[in-house]
Coordinates of C-alpha atoms and ligand atoms in Angstrom, one line a residue:
X61 CA 22.5 -2.7 20.4
X62 CA 20.7 -1.2 17.6
X63 CA 18.4 -2.5 14.9
X64 CA 19.8 -0.9 12.4
X65 CA 22.8 1.5 11.5
X66 CA 23.0 3.5 8.0
X67 CA 26.3 4.7 8.2
X68 CA 28.4 7.2 6.1
X69 CA 25.4 8.7 4.5
X70 CA 25.0 12.4 3.5
X71 CA 21.7 13.2 5.5
X72 CA 19.4 15.8 4.3
X73 CA 17.2 15.7 7.7
X74 CA 14.3 17.3 6.1
X75 CA 14.3 20.6 8.0
X76 CA 15.8 22.3 4.8
X77 CA 19.4 22.9 6.9
X78 CA 22.6 22.0 4.8
X79 CA 23.4 18.4 4.5
X80 CA 25.6 16.7 6.9
X81 CA 27.7 13.8 6.5
X82 CA 27.1 10.8 9.1
X83 CA 25.3 8.3 10.7
X84 CA 21.7 7.1 11.4
X85 CA 20.7 4.2 14.5
X86 CA 17.4 3.1 14.6
X87 CA 15.8 1.0 17.7
X88 CA 12.3 -0.4 17.7
X89 CA 11.2 1.6 14.7
X90 CA 12.4 4.9 15.6
X91 CA 15.4 7.0 15.5
X92 CA 17.6 7.0 18.4
X93 CA 20.8 8.9 17.4
X94 CA 21.7 10.8 14.3
X95 CA 24.9 12.1 12.8
X96 CA 27.6 10.5 14.9
X97 CA 26.2 7.2 16.2
X98 CA 27.6 5.2 18.7
X99 CA 27.5 1.6 19.4
X100 CA 26.9 -1.6 17.6
X101 CA 23.8 -3.0 15.3
X102 CA 22.1 -6.1 14.2
X103 CA 22.3 -4.7 10.5
X104 CA 25.0 -2.1 9.3
X105 CA 24.2 -0.3 6.0
X106 CA 27.4 1.1 4.1
X107 CA 25.8 4.6 2.7
X108 CA 29.0 5.7 1.0
X109 CA 28.0 8.1 -1.9
X110 CA 24.5 7.9 -0.9
X111 CA 22.2 10.1 0.4
X112 CA 19.5 9.8 3.2
X113 CA 16.0 11.6 3.9
X114 CA 13.1 11.1 5.7
X115 CA 10.5 9.0 3.7
X116 CA 8.3 11.0 1.0
X117 CA 4.9 12.2 2.4
X118 CA 2.4 11.7 -0.4
X119 CA -0.4 14.1 0.6
X120 CA -2.2 13.4 -2.5
X121 CA -3.3 9.9 -3.0
X122 CA -6.3 7.9 -3.9
X123 CA -5.5 4.2 -2.5
X124 CA -8.9 4.1 -0.5
X125 CA -10.1 0.8 -2.8
X126 CA -6.5 -0.3 -3.4
X127 CA -5.1 -0.6 -0.3
X128 CA -8.3 -3.1 1.0
X129 CA -6.8 -5.9 -1.5
X130 CA -3.1 -4.3 -1.9
X131 CA -1.9 -3.2 1.3
X132 CA 1.5 -1.8 0.1
X133 CA -0.4 0.4 -2.1
X134 CA 1.4 -0.2 -5.1
X135 CA 3.7 1.2 -6.4
X136 CA 4.2 4.4 -4.1
X137 CA 6.8 2.7 -1.4
X138 CA 9.1 1.3 -4.1
X139 CA 9.2 5.5 -5.1
X140 CA 10.5 6.7 -1.7
X141 CA 7.0 7.1 -0.4
X142 CA 6.6 6.0 3.5
X143 CA 3.5 7.8 4.0
X144 CA 0.2 8.2 1.9
X145 CA -2.7 10.4 2.5
X146 CA -5.9 8.8 1.1
X147 CA -9.4 9.8 0.5
X148 CA -8.6 13.2 -1.5
X149 CA -11.2 15.2 -3.4
X150 CA -14.1 13.6 -1.2
X151 CA -13.7 10.1 -2.9
X152 CA -13.7 7.8 0.0
X153 CA -15.5 4.2 0.1
X154 CA -16.1 4.8 3.9
X155 CA -18.9 5.1 5.1
X156 CA -21.0 2.9 2.7
X157 CA -23.8 0.8 3.4
X158 CA -23.8 -2.6 2.0
X159 CA -26.8 -1.7 -0.2
X160 CA -25.0 1.2 -1.4
X161 CA -21.8 -0.3 -2.4
X162 CA -22.4 -0.5 -6.2
X163 CA -23.5 3.2 -6.3
X164 CA -20.0 4.0 -5.1
X165 CA -17.9 1.5 -7.0
X166 CA -20.0 3.3 -10.1
X167 CA -19.1 6.8 -9.0
X168 CA -15.3 5.8 -8.5
X169 CA -14.9 3.8 -11.8
X170 CA -14.5 6.4 -13.7
X171 CA -12.2 9.0 -11.5
X172 CA -10.1 5.9 -10.2
X173 CA -9.5 5.2 -14.0
X174 CA -10.3 1.5 -12.9
X175 CA -12.6 -0.9 -14.3
X176 CA -15.8 -1.4 -12.6
X177 CA -14.8 -5.0 -12.4
X178 CA -11.5 -4.4 -10.5
X179 CA -13.3 -2.4 -7.9
X180 CA -16.1 -5.3 -7.7
X181 CA -13.7 -8.2 -7.4
X182 CA -11.0 -6.1 -5.4
X183 CA -12.7 -4.2 -2.7
X184 CA -12.9 -5.9 0.6
X185 CA -15.9 -4.4 2.2
X186 CA -15.3 -5.2 5.9
X187 CA -16.9 -2.4 7.4
X188 CA -19.8 0.3 7.2
X189 CA -18.8 3.4 9.0
X190 CA -15.8 5.4 8.6
X191 CA -14.2 4.0 12.2
X192 CA -14.8 0.8 10.9
X193 CA -12.6 1.5 7.6
X194 CA -9.6 2.9 9.8
X195 CA -10.0 -0.2 12.1
X196 CA -10.1 -2.5 9.1
X197 CA -6.9 -0.9 7.8
X198 CA -5.6 -1.7 11.2
X199 CA -6.7 -5.1 11.3
X200 CA -5.3 -6.2 7.8
X201 CA -2.2 -4.0 8.0
X202 CA -0.7 -1.3 5.6
X203 CA 3.0 -1.4 3.7
X204 CA 3.4 2.3 4.1
X205 CA 2.0 4.8 6.9
X206 CA -1.8 5.9 5.9
X207 CA -3.7 9.0 6.8
X208 CA -7.1 9.3 5.6
X209 CA -9.3 12.4 5.0
X210 CA -13.0 11.6 5.5
X211 CA -14.6 12.3 2.0
X212 CA -17.6 14.3 1.3
X213 CA -18.9 12.3 -1.4
X214 CA -18.8 9.4 0.5
X215 CA -20.8 11.2 3.2
X216 CA -23.2 12.5 0.9
X217 CA -23.9 9.3 -0.5
X218 CA -24.1 7.7 3.1
X219 CA -27.0 10.4 3.9
X220 CA -29.0 10.9 0.5
X221 CA -28.2 7.5 -1.2
X222 CA -29.7 7.8 -4.6
X223 CA -30.4 11.5 -4.5
X224 CA -26.7 12.3 -3.3
X225 CA -25.6 13.3 -7.0
X226 CA -29.2 14.7 -7.7
X227 CA -30.0 17.6 -5.4
X228 CA -29.2 20.1 -2.9
X229 CA -29.3 18.7 1.2
X230 CA -32.1 19.6 3.5
X231 CA -31.2 21.2 6.7
X232 CA -32.0 17.5 8.4
X233 CA -29.9 15.7 5.8
X234 CA -26.9 18.5 6.2
X235 CA -27.0 17.7 10.1
X236 CA -26.8 14.2 9.5
X237 CA -23.5 14.6 7.4
X238 CA -22.2 16.7 10.1
X239 CA -22.4 14.3 12.8
X240 CA -20.7 11.9 10.0
X241 CA -17.6 14.1 9.7
X242 CA -17.2 14.9 13.5
X243 CA -17.6 11.1 14.2
X244 CA -14.7 10.2 11.5
X245 CA -12.6 13.4 13.0
X246 CA -12.8 12.0 16.1
X247 CA -11.5 8.2 15.2
X248 CA -8.9 9.8 13.3
X249 CA -9.4 10.8 10.0
X250 CA -7.0 13.6 9.0
X251 CA -9.5 16.3 7.8
X252 CA -12.3 16.6 5.2
X253 CA -12.0 16.5 1.4
X254 CA -14.1 17.5 -1.0
X255 CA -14.4 18.5 -5.2
X256 CA -16.0 21.1 -7.2
X257 CA -14.3 19.8 -10.3
X258 CA -16.7 20.0 -13.5
X259 CA -13.7 16.9 -14.5
X260 CA -15.1 14.7 -11.6
X261 CA -17.7 12.3 -12.6
X262 CA -18.9 9.2 -12.0
X263 CA -20.3 6.7 -14.4
X264 CA -22.5 7.9 -17.2
X265 CA -21.6 11.7 -16.9
X266 CA -23.3 12.0 -13.1
X267 CA -21.4 14.6 -11.1
X268 CA -19.6 13.7 -8.0
X269 CA -22.3 13.9 -5.1
X270 CA -20.1 16.7 -3.5
X271 CA -20.8 18.7 -6.6
X272 CA -24.0 19.3 -5.6
X273 CA -23.5 20.8 -2.1
X274 CA -24.9 24.2 -1.5
X275 CA -23.2 26.9 0.3
X276 CA -25.4 25.6 3.4
X277 CA -23.7 22.3 3.2
X278 CA -20.4 23.6 2.3
X279 CA -20.2 26.1 5.4
X280 CA -21.7 23.7 8.2
X281 CA -19.4 20.6 6.9
X282 CA -16.1 22.8 7.1
X283 CA -17.3 24.3 10.3
X284 CA -17.2 20.6 12.2
X285 CA -13.5 20.9 11.6
X286 CA -13.7 24.1 14.1
X287 CA -15.1 22.1 16.8
X288 CA -12.5 18.9 16.2
X289 CA -9.8 21.7 16.6
X290 CA -7.3 19.8 14.5
X291 CA -7.2 18.4 11.1
X292 CA -7.4 20.4 7.3
X293 CA -9.6 20.7 4.6
X294 CA -8.8 20.1 1.1
X295 CA -10.8 20.7 -2.0
X296 CA -10.2 20.3 -5.9
X297 CA -11.6 23.4 -7.1
X298 CA -13.2 23.8 -10.6
X299 CA -12.4 26.1 -13.1
X300 CA -14.8 29.0 -11.8
X301 CA -14.5 28.1 -8.1
X302 CA -13.7 31.4 -6.5
X303 CA -10.6 31.4 -4.3
X304 CA -12.2 34.1 -2.2
X305 CA -15.4 31.4 -1.5
X306 CA -12.9 29.0 -0.3
X307 CA -11.4 31.2 2.0
X308 CA -14.9 31.8 3.8
X309 CA -15.1 28.1 4.2
X310 CA -11.3 28.3 5.8
X311 CA -12.4 31.0 8.1
X312 CA -15.7 29.0 8.7
X313 CA -13.3 26.0 9.9
X314 CA -10.9 28.2 11.3
X315 CA -8.5 25.2 10.3
X316 CA -6.0 25.2 7.3
X317 CA -7.0 24.7 3.7
X318 CA -5.3 23.4 1.1
X319 CA -6.7 23.7 -2.3
X320 CA -6.0 21.5 -5.2
X321 CA -5.3 20.9 -8.1
X322 CA -3.0 24.0 -9.4
X323 CA -1.5 22.9 -12.7
X324 CA -0.4 25.3 -15.4
X325 CA -2.3 25.6 -18.5
X326 CA -0.9 27.3 -21.7
X327 CA -4.5 28.4 -22.6
X328 CA -5.0 30.4 -19.4
X329 CA -1.2 31.1 -18.3
X330 CA -2.0 33.7 -15.6
X331 CA -4.9 31.4 -13.9
X332 CA -2.8 29.4 -11.6
X333 CA -0.9 32.4 -10.7
X334 CA -4.0 34.1 -9.9
X335 CA -5.0 31.6 -7.6
X336 CA -1.9 31.6 -5.9
X337 CA -2.2 35.5 -5.3
X338 CA -5.8 34.9 -3.8
X339 CA -4.2 32.3 -1.7
X340 CA -1.2 34.8 -0.5
X341 CA -3.9 37.9 0.0
X342 CA -5.9 35.2 2.3
X343 CA -2.6 34.4 4.2
X344 CA -2.0 37.8 4.8
X345 CA -5.3 37.9 6.4
X346 CA -4.5 35.5 8.7
X347 CA -5.7 32.4 6.9
X348 CA -3.6 29.4 6.8
X349 CA -4.4 28.8 2.7
X350 CA -2.0 26.5 0.7
X351 CA -2.1 25.2 -3.1
X352 CA -1.5 22.2 -4.1
X353 CA 0.8 22.0 -7.1
X354 CA 2.1 19.3 -9.0
X355 CA 5.8 18.9 -10.1
X356 CA 5.0 16.6 -13.3
X357 CA 3.6 17.4 -16.7
X358 CA 0.3 15.6 -17.0
X359 CA 0.3 13.1 -19.7
X360 CA -2.3 11.0 -20.0
X361 CA -2.2 7.6 -22.4
X362 CA -6.0 6.5 -23.1
X363 CA -8.2 5.0 -26.2
X364 CA -11.5 6.3 -26.5
X365 CA -12.9 3.7 -24.7
X366 CA -12.2 5.8 -21.7
X367 CA -12.3 9.3 -23.0
X368 CA -11.8 10.7 -19.6
X369 CA -9.7 13.7 -21.0
X370 CA -12.5 15.3 -22.9
X371 CA -15.1 14.8 -20.0
X372 CA -14.7 18.2 -19.0
X373 CA -15.9 19.7 -22.5
X374 CA -19.4 20.8 -22.5
X375 CA -19.8 19.6 -26.1
X376 CA -18.7 16.2 -24.8
X377 CA -21.7 15.8 -22.0
X378 CA -24.5 14.2 -24.3
X379 CA -21.8 11.5 -24.9
X380 CA -21.3 10.2 -21.2
X381 CA -24.8 9.9 -20.6
X382 CA -25.5 8.1 -23.7
X383 CA -25.9 4.4 -24.0
X384 CA -22.5 2.7 -25.0
X385 CA -23.6 1.1 -28.0
X386 CA -24.6 4.7 -29.5
X387 CA -21.5 6.0 -28.9
X388 CA -19.4 5.1 -31.8
X389 CA -21.9 6.4 -34.2
X390 CA -22.0 10.0 -32.0
X391 CA -18.4 10.2 -32.8
X392 CA -19.1 10.3 -36.5
X393 CA -21.6 12.9 -36.0
X394 CA -20.6 16.5 -37.7
X395 CA -22.8 18.4 -35.3
X396 CA -20.7 17.0 -32.4
X397 CA -17.4 17.5 -34.3
X398 CA -18.4 21.1 -35.2
X399 CA -19.3 21.8 -31.5
X400 CA -15.7 20.4 -30.3
X401 CA -13.9 22.1 -32.9
X402 CA -15.6 25.6 -31.7
X403 CA -15.6 24.9 -27.8
X404 CA -11.5 23.9 -28.4
X405 CA -10.9 27.6 -29.6
X406 CA -11.9 28.8 -26.2
X407 CA -9.3 30.0 -24.1
X408 CA -10.8 28.3 -20.8
X409 CA -9.5 26.6 -17.9
X410 CA -9.9 22.7 -18.9
X411 CA -8.2 19.5 -19.1
X412 CA -8.1 19.1 -22.6
X413 CA -6.2 22.0 -24.0
X414 CA -6.3 21.1 -27.7
X415 CA -2.2 21.4 -28.1
X416 CA -2.2 18.6 -31.0
X417 CA 1.1 18.7 -31.3
X418 CA 1.4 17.6 -27.9
X419 CA -1.2 14.9 -28.4
X420 CA 0.4 11.5 -30.3
X421 CA -0.6 8.6 -31.6
X422 CA 0.9 5.9 -29.3
X423 CA -0.3 2.6 -30.3
X424 CA -2.4 1.3 -33.4
X425 CA -4.5 -1.4 -33.6
X426 CA -4.2 -1.8 -37.2
X427 CA -0.9 -2.6 -38.4
X428 CA -1.9 -0.4 -41.7
X429 CA -1.5 2.5 -39.8
X430 CA 1.8 1.6 -38.1
X431 CA 3.4 4.5 -40.0
X432 CA 1.1 6.7 -37.4
X433 CA 2.9 5.6 -34.4
X434 CA 4.9 8.4 -32.3
X435 CA 3.9 11.1 -34.7
X436 CA 1.5 14.0 -33.4
X437 CA -2.0 14.4 -34.3
X438 CA -1.4 17.7 -35.2
X439 CA 1.2 16.9 -37.8
X440 CA -0.6 13.7 -38.9
X441 CA -3.9 16.2 -39.7
X442 CA -1.9 18.5 -41.3
X443 CA -0.4 15.9 -43.4
X444 CA -4.0 14.3 -44.1
X445 CA -5.6 17.5 -44.6
X446 CA -8.2 17.5 -42.0
X447 CA -8.7 18.9 -38.7
X448 CA -7.2 17.2 -35.8
X449 CA -10.6 16.3 -34.4
X450 CA -11.9 14.6 -37.7
X451 CA -8.3 12.8 -37.9
X452 CA -8.0 11.5 -34.3
X453 CA -11.9 10.6 -34.0
X454 CA -11.8 8.9 -37.7
X455 CA -8.9 7.0 -36.7
X456 CA -10.3 5.5 -33.8
X457 CA -13.4 4.8 -35.2
X458 CA -11.6 2.8 -37.9
X459 CA -10.1 0.8 -35.1
X460 CA -12.6 0.0 -33.0
X461 CA -11.7 2.8 -30.5
X462 CA -8.7 0.5 -29.5
X463 CA -6.1 3.3 -30.5
X464 CA -4.0 4.3 -27.8
X465 CA -2.9 8.1 -27.8
X466 CA -1.0 9.8 -25.3
X467 CA -1.4 13.6 -24.6
X468 CA 0.6 16.2 -22.6
X469 CA -2.4 18.0 -20.8
X470 CA -1.2 20.3 -18.8
X471 CA 2.1 21.5 -16.9
X472 CA 4.1 21.0 -20.1
X473 CA 5.6 24.7 -19.4
X474 CA 8.7 24.0 -17.0
X475 CA 9.3 27.4 -16.4
X476 CA 5.8 28.3 -15.1
X477 CA 5.7 24.9 -13.3
X478 CA 9.3 26.1 -11.3
X479 CA 7.6 29.0 -10.9
X480 CA 4.7 27.6 -9.0
X481 CA 6.6 25.0 -7.1
X482 CA 9.0 27.4 -5.5
X483 CA 5.7 29.9 -4.5
X484 CA 5.8 30.4 -1.0
X485 CA 2.2 29.0 -0.1
X486 CA 2.5 25.7 -2.7
X487 CA 2.6 22.4 -1.3
X488 CA 4.1 20.2 -3.8
X489 CA 1.8 17.2 -4.5
X490 CA -1.1 15.8 -6.8
X491 CA 0.7 12.5 -7.5
X492 CA -3.1 11.4 -7.7
X493 CA -1.7 8.0 -6.9
X494 CA -3.9 5.1 -6.9
X495 CA -6.4 7.4 -9.5
X496 CA -6.4 7.3 -13.0
X497 CA -4.6 4.2 -12.9
X498 CA -5.2 3.5 -16.4
X499 CA -4.0 6.9 -18.0
X500 CA -1.0 8.1 -15.8
X501 CA 1.3 7.0 -12.8
X502 CA 3.0 10.3 -10.9
X503 CA 3.3 8.1 -7.8
X504 CA 7.0 9.0 -8.2
X505 CA 6.5 12.6 -8.0
X506 CA 9.1 12.9 -5.0
X507 CA 11.6 11.3 -7.0
X508 CA 10.8 13.8 -10.0
X509 CA 11.5 16.5 -7.6
X510 CA 14.5 15.1 -6.5
X511 CA 16.2 14.5 -9.9
X512 CA 14.6 16.4 -12.4
X513 CA 13.5 19.6 -10.5
X514 CA 16.8 19.8 -7.9
X515 CA 19.7 18.1 -9.6
X516 CA 18.7 18.9 -13.4
X517 CA 17.2 22.1 -13.3
X518 CA 18.6 23.5 -10.1
X519 CA 15.0 24.8 -9.3
X520 CA 16.0 24.8 -5.5
X521 CA 18.7 23.0 -3.7
X522 CA 18.3 19.5 -2.8
X523 CA 17.9 19.9 0.8
X524 CA 14.9 22.3 0.0
X525 CA 13.5 19.7 -2.3
X526 CA 13.6 17.5 0.5
X527 CA 12.0 19.6 2.8
X528 CA 9.2 20.3 0.5
X529 CA 8.6 16.5 0.1
X530 CA 8.6 15.7 4.0
X531 CA 8.8 18.1 7.0
X532 CA 6.7 20.4 5.2
X533 CA 3.7 18.1 4.5
X534 CA 4.0 16.9 7.9
X535 CA 3.8 20.2 9.7
X536 CA 0.4 20.7 7.5
X537 CA -1.3 17.5 8.2
X538 CA -0.1 17.3 11.8
X539 CA 1.7 14.1 11.2
X540 CA 4.0 13.9 13.9
X541 CA 7.2 12.8 14.7
X542 CA 7.8 12.1 10.8
X543 CA 9.3 13.8 8.3
X544 CA 12.5 15.2 9.9
X545 CA 15.4 12.7 10.7
X546 CA 15.8 13.6 14.4
X547 CA 16.4 11.2 17.2
X548 CA 13.0 10.1 18.7
X549 CA 11.3 10.2 15.6
X550 CA 10.0 7.2 13.4
X551 CA 12.5 5.7 11.0
X552 CA 10.4 6.4 7.9
X553 CA 13.8 6.7 5.7
X554 CA 14.9 7.0 1.9
X555 CA 18.2 6.2 1.1
X556 CA 19.2 7.2 -2.7
X557 CA 22.0 8.1 -5.0
X558 CA 21.5 12.0 -5.5
X559 CA 23.6 11.3 -8.9
X560 CA 20.8 9.1 -10.6
X561 CA 17.9 9.5 -8.5
X562 CA 14.7 9.7 -10.6
X563 CA 11.8 7.8 -12.0
X564 CA 11.6 5.7 -15.4
X565 CA 9.3 5.8 -18.2
X566 CA 6.1 4.8 -17.6
X567 CA 4.8 1.0 -18.6
X568 CA 1.4 -0.6 -18.9
X569 CA 1.0 -3.7 -16.4
X570 CA -1.9 -5.9 -16.0
X571 CA -2.5 -6.9 -12.1
X572 CA -5.3 -5.5 -10.8
X573 CA -8.2 -7.5 -9.8
X574 CA -9.8 -9.4 -12.5
X575 CA -6.6 -8.3 -14.7
X576 CA -7.4 -4.8 -15.8
X577 CA -4.1 -2.5 -16.5
X578 CA -2.7 0.1 -15.1
X579 CA 0.5 2.3 -15.7
X580 CA 3.5 2.3 -13.2
X581 CA 6.9 3.8 -13.3
X582 CA 10.0 2.1 -11.8
X583 CA 12.5 4.3 -9.6
X584 CA 16.1 4.9 -10.4
X585 CA 18.3 5.6 -7.8
X586 CA 16.8 4.1 -5.2
X587 CA 18.8 2.0 -2.9
X588 CA 16.5 1.2 0.3
X589 CA 13.1 2.4 1.7
X590 CA 12.4 1.7 5.6
X591 CA 9.0 2.2 6.8
X592 CA 9.1 2.4 10.6
X593 CA 12.7 1.0 10.6
X594 CA 11.4 -1.8 8.5
X595 CA 12.8 -2.2 5.3
X596 CA 10.0 -2.4 2.7
X597 CA 11.6 -1.5 -0.8
X598 CA 15.0 -1.5 -2.3
X599 CA 16.5 -0.9 -5.7
X600 CA 14.4 -3.8 -7.3
X601 CA 10.9 -2.3 -5.9
X602 CA 8.6 -3.5 -3.0
X603 CA 10.6 -6.4 -1.3
X604 CA 8.8 -9.6 -1.5
X605 CA 9.3 -10.3 2.1
X606 CA 8.5 -6.6 2.7
X607 CA 6.3 -6.6 6.2
X608 CA 3.4 -4.5 6.4
X609 CA 5.4 -1.6 8.8
X610 CA 2.9 0.8 7.8
X611 CA 0.6 2.7 10.7
X612 CA -2.7 3.9 10.1
X613 CA -2.2 7.4 11.4
X614 CA -5.1 8.6 13.9
X615 CA -3.8 11.4 16.0
X616 CA -2.8 14.6 14.3
X617 CA -1.3 17.9 16.1
X618 CA -3.5 20.5 16.4
Ligands
ZN796 ZN1 -7.4 13.9 -6.2

């Protein structure tokens, strides 16, 4: 007797092969038969008209903090994700000494887009070392399967304490960091992650610690993975981080290297393709380098209380360091505005492109401004005879900064995004689930790939889209026995309606610790999500009775 048979489905097995109609039988959390199935089952699901695929593997999430109070990593499992990779960009909360917890949270509050109150209220700090963090996850249980990078900024803060975001490390400090990375790899980290991005800042504009690392530190820590003989490296590169330098780090590690965050900008339309060309050249020299490419337009919803979108601008830097009580007055300064306007004419790689027709007033605070809602800042500024910078800042100031804006920042050129996604070295990723919570939610990136890119735009056959969301990341990360539907593999499964699968519009909910808000998106066309053979989500989202069926993945193929 099997535990579960899913019958009459169109099966996409994850390998990229043409789909087959058939059934899948599950026993004790594993797939035991696929295609033709014999025997009976305690539970039988008739999947007529539906498609079955391996659960989506989301390789770029930031659930490290959230998962300590929300073991289900909301909303990812509802969106078809059965495995999340956490600790990207070097942002991990382990290792961390009790006395450094507040420092780490203040660093994270910005990049996670989560209030410091939510982090202070929410995080369960029952660990100090990285191995203890993994142990805690295992002890408390997790909804989806979880893999975790050991993060550079976490390690650097552990060793350099208050100096982590201030200076280069000494040779001795690099040695200590190296030992911690090695210990984490031994305990079950999936790799080592870091960031060089100018967009990655802690509280008050302090750069995330890894940005202070010099070449010696970067090379030494990368090389740690050579001795581990497993795992991969990931870096979110900065606008000026040269891919050939990352290739040197890749060579030092002799392990695969995943480069984020490749998003397309209309200001520098060839830049991402240049990165992908460099990656292709490195591949031809035997380096296993890949680009993490986003399948989603980067849409932010924000007020100027949290002006993350502008924080990559040079002209904005003084604002980040000033006392919050002086912030509003500074926004009125003509000198600041002149500097912003000038910088926005530069064709540089940055998050806020200054495409004012793609920035909108979403919600006003003063009913007298209701007529602005839904209109672009470009159009409103033209009508008012103002520069868009002045229009936006004046409106925000008139409403105590409570005006809600939306902006499409990157990845708005769909032809370009499609070209990036089809690149042979592209890994479709970058949901950033668990981060930027107040600004966006791309946790449903996989459903967007299936519905928008495969079904509507026919960018690739659906079996290829499934492959890119499952077996491809499983192979890169050395995740064993997952990512394909095959006898012996773990029963991580997504049952969906190919005619309707996708993600709905984002909406704001107020369920973070201390009542802070986040954006979320519902799934469409999802009928069931099984993690290790257990049903955790259905058409209504994560089930109220969902078991903590996930595993903390600690062993990875070499
Ligand atoms: Zn990230």
